Amino acid sequence: MGFCPTWQRPYLWKKGFEMNKTVTLQEFIMDGQAAFPFVSGQLTRLLTDLAIGAKIVNHQVNRAGLAGILGSTDQVNVQDEQQQKLDVFADRTFLRILSAGKSVAGIGSEEREDFVLCGDEGKNGKYVVLIDPLDGSSNIDVNVSIGTIFSIHKRTTPLGEALTDEDFLQPGSHQVAAGYILYGSSTMLVYTTGTGVNGFTLDPAVGEFFLSHPGMSFPDHGFTYSINDALLARATPAVRSFIEGCREATEPAFRARYIGSLVSDFHRNLIHGGIYLYPSLINKPEGKLRLQYECAPLAFIAEQAGGQAEDDSGRILDRKPEQLHERVPFYVGSRHLLHALKACRQAGS
Ligand code: AHG
Ligand code: MN
Ligand code: MN
């Protein structure tokens, strides 16, 4: 993918770079740190480590058909889902890199029952990471885009003490950073530290992420809805009525798009406008998606990009997790679509 100069221009003007200067992820992160002279640099290190993990996983994703890494293992994870070989590879890669980096005290992974303590029993690093190492596992074997989602919190227990469950059970509103990596037609890393959302595209020839999408924002008026249609009969009346409304709209008409990889569906809607829904179901009121590894980080990004993210009762970021692997219904996207969904809820339909 080429880098669009009109995307780069506002950022470059602001920072006073020469117009033809490309900005690497590393430069961008360091720049962010320089704005806060008294910070320790641990978050910078952590984000850099995530980018390294992304490049390693990306390499493996790109050659999956050759590397004997397609297909499933004979294991199921704590979610009772069949683990794919790439799920395991991505999980091990990110855990290895993050644990070695000294800024992370503990990691909760979708693929592991319990959190993992880093270094000296998690007494030293400043941050706690929650990660969905490989999102969209069912798409691995068919060469469809997949992703990684991460969420970063500051530890709540004092440095020097062992971490507790509470460090891992903080509401999404406490996140200091969140992001995703999309292994798609090009590989992108998109993240926020609470001051807007920026996207970086990997140039595979030089192995570097470059700023390609500064200041990403959800268009207020999207016309794409993304839901697994096969679930609709078991969804809430409000969700069914909302989807009916989308189907009936003509000026303009809606498009239905569902890849089945949350990262990819979210990314497309972030760029073009739209809504993603994984609803509460009659036989599964909590839906499918995991609050800590999927919904809270994408909710943080969505809000930073001017969008919204809710469950059936309110803002995802206000929800305090009770368990590490908690599931939650998830509706995320452009503001006016979230308002329309809420109106369906309030109408009691
Ligand atoms: P994961 O691969 O991390 O388990 O996540 C899969 C998720 C998400 O990526 C996707 O949007 C959703 O599951 C698809 O679920 P359905 O097949 O039920 O539609
Ligand atoms: Mn996932
Ligand atoms: Mn996953």
Short mmCIF file of C-alpha atoms and ligand atoms in Angstrom, two decimals:
data_model
loop_
_atom_site.label_atom_id
_atom_site.label_comp_id
_atom_site.label_asym_id
_atom_site.label_seq_id
_atom_site.Cartn_x
_atom_site.Cartn_y
_atom_site.Cartn_z
CA MET A 1 0.00 0.00 0.00
CA GLY A 2 1.36 3.46 -0.81
CA PHE A 3 1.39 6.20 1.76
CA CYS A 4 -1.08 8.93 0.97
CA PRO A 5 0.57 12.33 1.33
CA THR A 6 -2.74 13.94 2.25
CA TRP A 7 -2.92 11.66 5.29
CA GLN A 8 0.56 12.56 6.37
CA ARG A 9 0.31 16.27 5.80
CA PRO A 10 -1.66 17.40 8.88
CA TYR A 11 0.54 15.41 11.24
CA LEU A 12 3.75 16.50 9.56
CA TRP A 13 2.75 20.14 9.54
CA LYS A 14 1.90 19.97 13.21
CA LYS A 15 5.21 18.38 14.12
CA GLY A 16 7.21 20.59 11.79
CA PHE A 17 8.75 17.72 9.80
CA GLU A 18 9.79 18.19 6.22
CA MET A 19 6.89 17.39 3.93
CA ASN A 20 8.46 14.32 2.41
CA LYS A 21 9.66 12.82 5.70
CA THR A 22 8.03 9.53 6.59
CA VAL A 23 7.37 8.86 10.26
CA THR A 24 8.13 5.46 11.72
CA LEU A 25 6.16 3.96 14.58
CA GLN A 26 9.26 4.18 16.73
CA GLU A 27 9.69 7.92 16.05
CA PHE A 28 6.03 8.50 16.73
CA ILE A 29 6.12 6.66 20.06
CA MET A 30 9.31 8.47 21.14
CA ASP A 31 7.75 11.78 20.15
CA GLY A 32 4.76 10.99 22.35
CA GLN A 33 7.07 10.27 25.25
CA ALA A 34 9.06 13.46 24.73
CA ALA A 35 5.87 15.44 25.40
CA PHE A 36 6.00 14.10 28.99
CA PRO A 37 9.61 14.59 30.13
CA PHE A 38 9.23 12.89 33.51
CA VAL A 39 7.84 9.57 32.31
CA SER A 40 9.98 6.49 32.79
CA GLY A 41 9.86 5.26 29.18
CA GLN A 42 8.33 1.91 30.18
CA LEU A 43 5.21 2.44 28.04
CA THR A 44 7.43 3.35 25.10
CA ARG A 45 9.32 0.12 25.60
CA LEU A 46 6.11 -1.86 25.91
CA LEU A 47 4.62 -0.46 22.69
CA THR A 48 7.90 -1.12 20.90
CA ASP A 49 7.84 -4.73 22.11
CA LEU A 50 4.28 -5.16 20.86
CA ALA A 51 5.39 -3.95 17.43
CA ILE A 52 8.22 -6.51 17.44
CA GLY A 53 5.75 -9.25 18.36
CA ALA A 54 3.50 -8.05 15.54
CA LYS A 55 6.30 -8.40 12.99
CA ILE A 56 7.15 -11.93 14.14
CA VAL A 57 3.51 -13.06 14.08
CA ASN A 58 3.00 -11.31 10.75
CA HIS A 59 5.92 -13.23 9.25
CA GLN A 60 4.40 -16.51 10.43
CA VAL A 61 0.89 -15.56 9.23
CA ASN A 62 2.28 -14.72 5.77
CA ARG A 63 3.94 -18.09 5.37
CA ALA A 64 1.43 -20.14 7.32
CA GLY A 65 0.65 -22.42 4.38
CA LEU A 66 4.35 -23.27 4.03
CA ALA A 67 5.35 -23.39 7.67
CA GLY A 68 3.12 -26.30 8.68
CA ILE A 69 1.30 -23.96 11.01
CA LEU A 70 -2.19 -24.18 9.52
CA GLY A 71 -4.82 -26.20 11.31
CA SER A 72 -5.73 -26.89 14.88
CA THR A 73 -3.89 -28.36 17.82
CA ASP A 74 -5.54 -31.12 19.82
CA GLN A 75 -6.06 -28.64 22.69
CA VAL A 76 -9.05 -26.55 23.69
CA ASN A 77 -8.43 -23.25 25.50
CA VAL A 78 -10.08 -21.91 28.62
CA GLN A 79 -12.91 -20.59 26.43
CA ASP A 80 -13.62 -24.19 25.40
CA GLU A 81 -12.55 -23.33 21.86
CA GLN A 82 -10.32 -25.50 19.71
CA GLN A 83 -6.88 -23.86 19.66
CA GLN A 84 -5.32 -23.27 16.27
CA LYS A 85 -1.57 -23.66 15.86
CA LEU A 86 -1.28 -19.95 15.13
CA ASP A 87 -3.26 -19.12 18.31
CA VAL A 88 -0.58 -20.93 20.26
CA PHE A 89 2.30 -19.42 18.28
CA ALA A 90 0.98 -15.86 18.68
CA ASP A 91 0.27 -16.37 22.37
CA ARG A 92 3.78 -17.69 23.06
CA THR A 93 5.43 -14.99 20.95
CA PHE A 94 3.76 -12.03 22.64
CA LEU A 95 4.19 -13.53 26.11
CA ARG A 96 7.88 -14.22 25.53
CA ILE A 97 8.61 -10.74 24.22
CA LEU A 98 6.53 -8.85 26.76
CA SER A 99 7.86 -10.83 29.73
CA ALA A 100 11.43 -10.11 28.71
CA GLY A 101 10.80 -6.36 28.41
CA LYS A 102 10.76 -5.35 32.12
CA SER A 103 7.86 -2.92 31.72
CA VAL A 104 5.14 -5.56 32.08
CA ALA A 105 4.29 -7.01 35.48
CA GLY A 106 1.65 -9.47 34.31
CA ILE A 107 -0.24 -10.66 31.25
CA GLY A 108 -3.75 -12.01 30.85
CA SER A 109 -4.23 -13.90 27.59
CA GLU A 110 -7.42 -15.17 25.99
CA GLU A 111 -5.56 -18.45 25.48
CA ARG A 112 -4.61 -18.99 29.15
CA GLU A 113 -6.76 -19.81 32.12
CA ASP A 114 -4.88 -17.62 34.57
CA PHE A 115 -2.75 -14.53 34.29
CA VAL A 116 1.00 -14.89 33.94
CA LEU A 117 3.39 -12.98 36.20
CA CYS A 118 6.53 -11.51 34.62
CA GLY A 119 10.00 -11.05 36.07
CA ASP A 120 10.24 -11.28 39.84
CA GLU A 121 6.65 -12.49 40.41
CA GLY A 122 5.33 -9.37 38.76
CA LYS A 123 6.71 -7.07 41.44
CA ASN A 124 8.54 -4.67 39.13
CA GLY A 125 6.91 -3.77 35.81
CA LYS A 126 4.52 -0.81 35.81
CA TYR A 127 1.97 -2.27 33.41
CA VAL A 128 -0.49 -5.10 33.02
CA VAL A 129 -1.37 -6.34 29.51
CA LEU A 130 -4.51 -8.16 28.38
CA ILE A 131 -4.25 -9.72 24.95
CA ASP A 132 -6.19 -11.62 22.32
CA PRO A 133 -3.05 -12.94 20.57
CA LEU A 134 -4.86 -14.15 17.46
CA ASP A 135 -8.33 -12.86 16.68
CA GLY A 136 -10.45 -14.49 13.99
CA SER A 137 -8.94 -17.96 14.37
CA SER A 138 -11.61 -19.55 12.21
CA ASN A 139 -10.28 -17.52 9.27
CA ILE A 140 -6.65 -18.67 9.51
CA ASP A 141 -6.93 -21.72 7.28
CA VAL A 142 -8.81 -19.89 4.54
CA ASN A 143 -6.43 -16.96 4.11
CA VAL A 144 -8.79 -14.31 5.42
CA SER A 145 -7.60 -11.33 7.50
CA ILE A 146 -6.96 -11.96 11.18
CA GLY A 147 -5.62 -9.80 14.00
CA THR A 148 -4.24 -9.25 17.50
CA ILE A 149 -5.88 -7.01 20.13
CA PHE A 150 -4.13 -5.58 23.19
CA SER A 151 -5.12 -3.56 26.23
CA ILE A 152 -2.70 -1.91 28.67
CA HIS A 153 -3.43 -0.86 32.26
CA LYS A 154 -1.23 0.61 34.95
CA ARG A 155 -0.91 -1.82 37.87
CA THR A 156 -3.00 -0.89 40.91
CA THR A 157 -0.83 -2.61 43.51
CA PRO A 158 2.32 -0.69 44.50
CA LEU A 159 5.57 -1.52 42.74
CA GLY A 160 7.53 -4.11 44.70
CA GLU A 161 4.42 -6.02 45.78
CA ALA A 162 2.94 -9.10 44.14
CA LEU A 163 0.12 -8.44 41.69
CA THR A 164 -3.43 -9.30 42.73
CA ASP A 165 -6.59 -10.16 40.76
CA GLU A 166 -7.60 -6.51 41.00
CA ASP A 167 -4.71 -5.45 38.76
CA PHE A 168 -6.35 -7.51 36.00
CA LEU A 169 -9.96 -6.58 36.72
CA GLN A 170 -9.98 -2.84 36.08
CA PRO A 171 -12.71 -1.11 34.06
CA GLY A 172 -11.86 -0.25 30.47
CA SER A 173 -11.94 3.45 31.33
CA HIS A 174 -8.65 2.89 33.23
CA GLN A 175 -6.74 1.74 30.14
CA VAL A 176 -3.62 3.77 29.36
CA ALA A 177 -3.32 2.36 25.86
CA ALA A 178 -5.02 -0.10 23.55
CA GLY A 179 -4.56 -1.22 20.01
CA TYR A 180 -4.80 -3.90 17.39
CA ILE A 181 -2.72 -5.39 14.64
CA LEU A 182 -4.48 -6.33 11.44
CA TYR A 183 -2.82 -8.99 9.30
CA GLY A 184 -4.69 -8.06 6.13
CA SER A 185 -3.94 -7.15 2.54
CA SER A 186 -1.35 -5.01 4.29
CA THR A 187 -0.39 -5.32 7.93
CA MET A 188 -1.37 -2.42 10.17
CA LEU A 189 -0.89 -1.48 13.79
CA VAL A 190 -3.52 0.92 15.13
CA TYR A 191 -3.33 2.25 18.69
CA THR A 192 -4.34 4.94 21.11
CA THR A 193 -2.82 6.23 24.33
CA GLY A 194 -5.87 8.39 24.99
CA THR A 195 -5.01 11.26 22.66
CA GLY A 196 -6.59 10.11 19.41
CA VAL A 197 -6.04 7.07 17.22
CA ASN A 198 -3.20 6.57 14.78
CA GLY A 199 -2.58 3.80 12.26
CA PHE A 200 0.75 2.51 10.96
CA THR A 201 1.31 0.29 7.94
CA LEU A 202 4.09 -2.27 7.81
CA ASP A 203 6.41 -1.92 4.84
CA PRO A 204 7.47 -5.55 4.48
CA ALA A 205 10.52 -4.65 2.39
CA VAL A 206 12.15 -2.74 5.26
CA GLY A 207 10.34 -4.39 8.17
CA GLU A 208 9.16 -1.07 9.60
CA PHE A 209 5.76 0.36 10.51
CA PHE A 210 5.16 3.83 9.03
CA LEU A 211 2.50 6.33 9.99
CA SER A 212 -0.15 6.01 7.29
CA HIS A 213 -3.44 6.89 9.05
CA PRO A 214 -2.96 9.77 11.53
CA GLY A 215 -5.95 10.93 13.55
CA MET A 216 -8.32 8.13 12.55
CA SER A 217 -11.99 8.82 13.21
CA PHE A 218 -15.28 7.01 12.77
CA PRO A 219 -17.48 8.82 10.25
CA ASP A 220 -20.58 9.85 12.23
CA HIS A 221 -22.85 8.47 9.52
CA GLY A 222 -21.96 4.95 8.44
CA PHE A 223 -24.15 2.68 6.35
CA THR A 224 -22.59 -0.72 6.96
CA TYR A 225 -23.81 -3.22 9.53
CA SER A 226 -21.79 -6.24 10.60
CA ILE A 227 -23.49 -9.12 12.38
CA ASN A 228 -23.50 -12.89 12.08
CA ASP A 229 -26.89 -13.19 10.40
CA ALA A 230 -27.33 -16.78 11.55
CA LEU A 231 -27.61 -15.50 15.13
CA LEU A 232 -30.37 -13.01 14.50
CA ALA A 233 -33.30 -15.29 15.36
CA ARG A 234 -31.80 -15.69 18.85
CA ALA A 235 -30.87 -12.02 19.33
CA THR A 236 -32.77 -9.49 21.46
CA PRO A 237 -35.89 -7.82 20.00
CA ALA A 238 -34.01 -4.47 20.01
CA VAL A 239 -31.19 -5.86 17.85
CA ARG A 240 -33.66 -7.58 15.50
CA SER A 241 -35.66 -4.40 15.09
CA PHE A 242 -32.47 -2.35 14.51
CA ILE A 243 -31.30 -4.72 11.76
CA GLU A 244 -34.76 -4.68 10.17
CA GLY A 245 -34.51 -0.87 10.12
CA CYS A 246 -31.12 -1.07 8.37
CA ARG A 247 -32.50 -3.49 5.79
CA GLU A 248 -35.48 -1.29 5.05
CA ALA A 249 -33.50 1.96 4.71
CA THR A 250 -33.20 3.18 1.15
CA GLU A 251 -31.80 6.72 1.26
CA PRO A 252 -29.06 5.65 1.35
CA ALA A 253 -29.29 1.87 1.46
CA PHE A 254 -27.15 -0.09 3.92
CA ARG A 255 -24.54 -2.72 3.14
CA ALA A 256 -24.10 -5.89 5.21
CA ARG A 257 -20.46 -6.89 5.72
CA TYR A 258 -19.30 -9.60 8.11
CA ILE A 259 -15.83 -11.10 7.89
CA GLY A 260 -15.94 -13.03 11.16
CA SER A 261 -12.66 -11.50 12.35
CA LEU A 262 -13.57 -8.77 14.80
CA VAL A 263 -10.41 -6.76 14.11
CA SER A 264 -11.10 -6.69 10.36
CA ASP A 265 -14.80 -5.86 10.75
CA PHE A 266 -13.98 -3.11 13.24
CA HIS A 267 -11.21 -1.66 11.07
CA ARG A 268 -13.39 -1.48 7.96
CA ASN A 269 -16.18 0.22 9.91
CA LEU A 270 -13.70 2.64 11.47
CA ILE A 271 -12.62 3.74 8.02
CA HIS A 272 -15.96 3.72 6.17
CA GLY A 273 -18.41 4.14 9.06
CA GLY A 274 -20.69 1.40 10.34
CA ILE A 275 -21.66 -0.74 13.30
CA TYR A 276 -20.48 -4.15 14.50
CA LEU A 277 -22.85 -6.21 16.65
CA TYR A 278 -22.23 -9.39 18.61
CA PRO A 279 -25.52 -9.56 20.51
CA SER A 280 -26.80 -11.19 23.60
CA LEU A 281 -28.49 -14.48 22.58
CA ILE A 282 -31.41 -16.39 24.07
CA ASN A 283 -29.15 -19.32 24.93
CA LYS A 284 -26.09 -17.11 25.61
CA PRO A 285 -27.15 -13.84 27.23
CA GLU A 286 -23.53 -12.76 27.65
CA GLY A 287 -22.84 -13.10 23.89
CA LYS A 288 -19.48 -14.41 22.75
CA LEU A 289 -16.85 -11.70 22.84
CA ARG A 290 -14.50 -11.21 25.75
CA LEU A 291 -14.71 -7.94 27.65
CA GLN A 292 -11.03 -7.67 28.53
CA TYR A 293 -9.29 -8.94 25.40
CA GLU A 294 -11.66 -7.73 22.69
CA CYS A 295 -14.40 -5.33 23.74
CA ALA A 296 -12.68 -2.95 26.19
CA PRO A 297 -9.64 -2.23 23.98
CA LEU A 298 -11.76 -1.72 20.86
CA ALA A 299 -14.18 0.43 22.89
CA PHE A 300 -11.27 2.66 23.98
CA ILE A 301 -10.14 3.02 20.36
CA ALA A 302 -13.73 3.62 19.20
CA GLU A 303 -14.31 6.43 21.69
CA GLN A 304 -10.94 7.98 20.93
CA ALA A 305 -11.97 7.93 17.27
CA GLY A 306 -15.30 9.65 17.98
CA GLY A 307 -17.38 6.46 17.92
CA GLN A 308 -19.21 4.58 20.67
CA ALA A 309 -19.19 1.13 22.24
CA GLU A 310 -21.94 -0.33 24.41
CA ASP A 311 -23.36 -3.54 25.81
CA ASP A 312 -27.11 -3.96 26.44
CA SER A 313 -27.16 -1.46 29.27
CA GLY A 314 -24.49 1.16 28.70
CA ARG A 315 -20.92 2.13 28.00
CA ILE A 316 -18.47 -0.76 27.70
CA LEU A 317 -15.67 1.29 29.28
CA ASP A 318 -17.68 1.73 32.50
CA ARG A 319 -18.03 -1.99 33.00
CA LYS A 320 -15.90 -3.41 35.80
CA PRO A 321 -14.93 -7.00 35.01
CA GLU A 322 -15.63 -9.62 37.64
CA GLN A 323 -13.61 -12.33 35.95
CA LEU A 324 -10.65 -12.45 33.64
CA HIS A 325 -12.50 -14.18 30.80
CA GLU A 326 -15.84 -12.41 31.13
CA ARG A 327 -18.02 -12.23 27.99
CA VAL A 328 -20.26 -9.36 27.07
CA PRO A 329 -22.67 -8.36 24.27
CA PHE A 330 -20.88 -5.83 22.08
CA TYR A 331 -22.11 -3.04 19.84
CA VAL A 332 -19.49 -0.67 18.45
CA GLY A 333 -19.18 1.89 15.69
CA SER A 334 -20.41 5.21 14.34
CA ARG A 335 -22.28 7.40 16.76
CA HIS A 336 -25.57 7.78 14.95
CA LEU A 337 -25.90 4.01 14.50
CA LEU A 338 -25.29 3.43 18.21
CA HIS A 339 -27.95 6.06 18.93
CA ALA A 340 -30.40 4.28 16.62
CA LEU A 341 -29.72 0.97 18.36
CA LYS A 342 -30.29 2.60 21.74
CA ALA A 343 -33.58 4.04 20.49
CA CYS A 344 -34.69 0.50 19.57
CA ARG A 345 -33.75 -0.62 23.08
CA GLN A 346 -35.61 2.24 24.70
CA ALA A 347 -38.68 1.66 22.54
CA GLY A 348 -38.74 -1.74 24.23
CA SER A 349 -38.79 -3.39 20.85
P1 AHG B 1 -11.17 -15.48 18.48
O1 AHG B 1 -10.65 -16.03 17.20
O2 AHG B 1 -10.17 -14.61 19.20
O3 AHG B 1 -11.76 -16.54 19.38
O4 AHG B 1 -12.34 -14.43 18.17
C1 AHG B 1 -13.35 -14.81 17.28
C2 AHG B 1 -14.44 -13.80 17.42
C3 AHG B 1 -14.31 -12.56 16.56
O5 AHG B 1 -13.09 -12.35 15.94
C4 AHG B 1 -15.38 -12.71 15.53
O6 AHG B 1 -15.93 -11.47 15.20
C5 AHG B 1 -16.35 -13.63 16.16
O7 AHG B 1 -15.63 -14.43 17.04
C6 AHG B 1 -17.05 -14.49 15.15
O8 AHG B 1 -17.95 -15.30 15.82
P2 AHG B 1 -19.09 -16.10 15.01
O9 AHG B 1 -18.40 -17.15 14.22
O10 AHG B 1 -19.97 -16.65 16.09
O11 AHG B 1 -19.82 -15.09 14.15
MN MN B 2 -10.94 -12.64 19.28
MN MN B 3 -8.23 -15.19 19.85
#
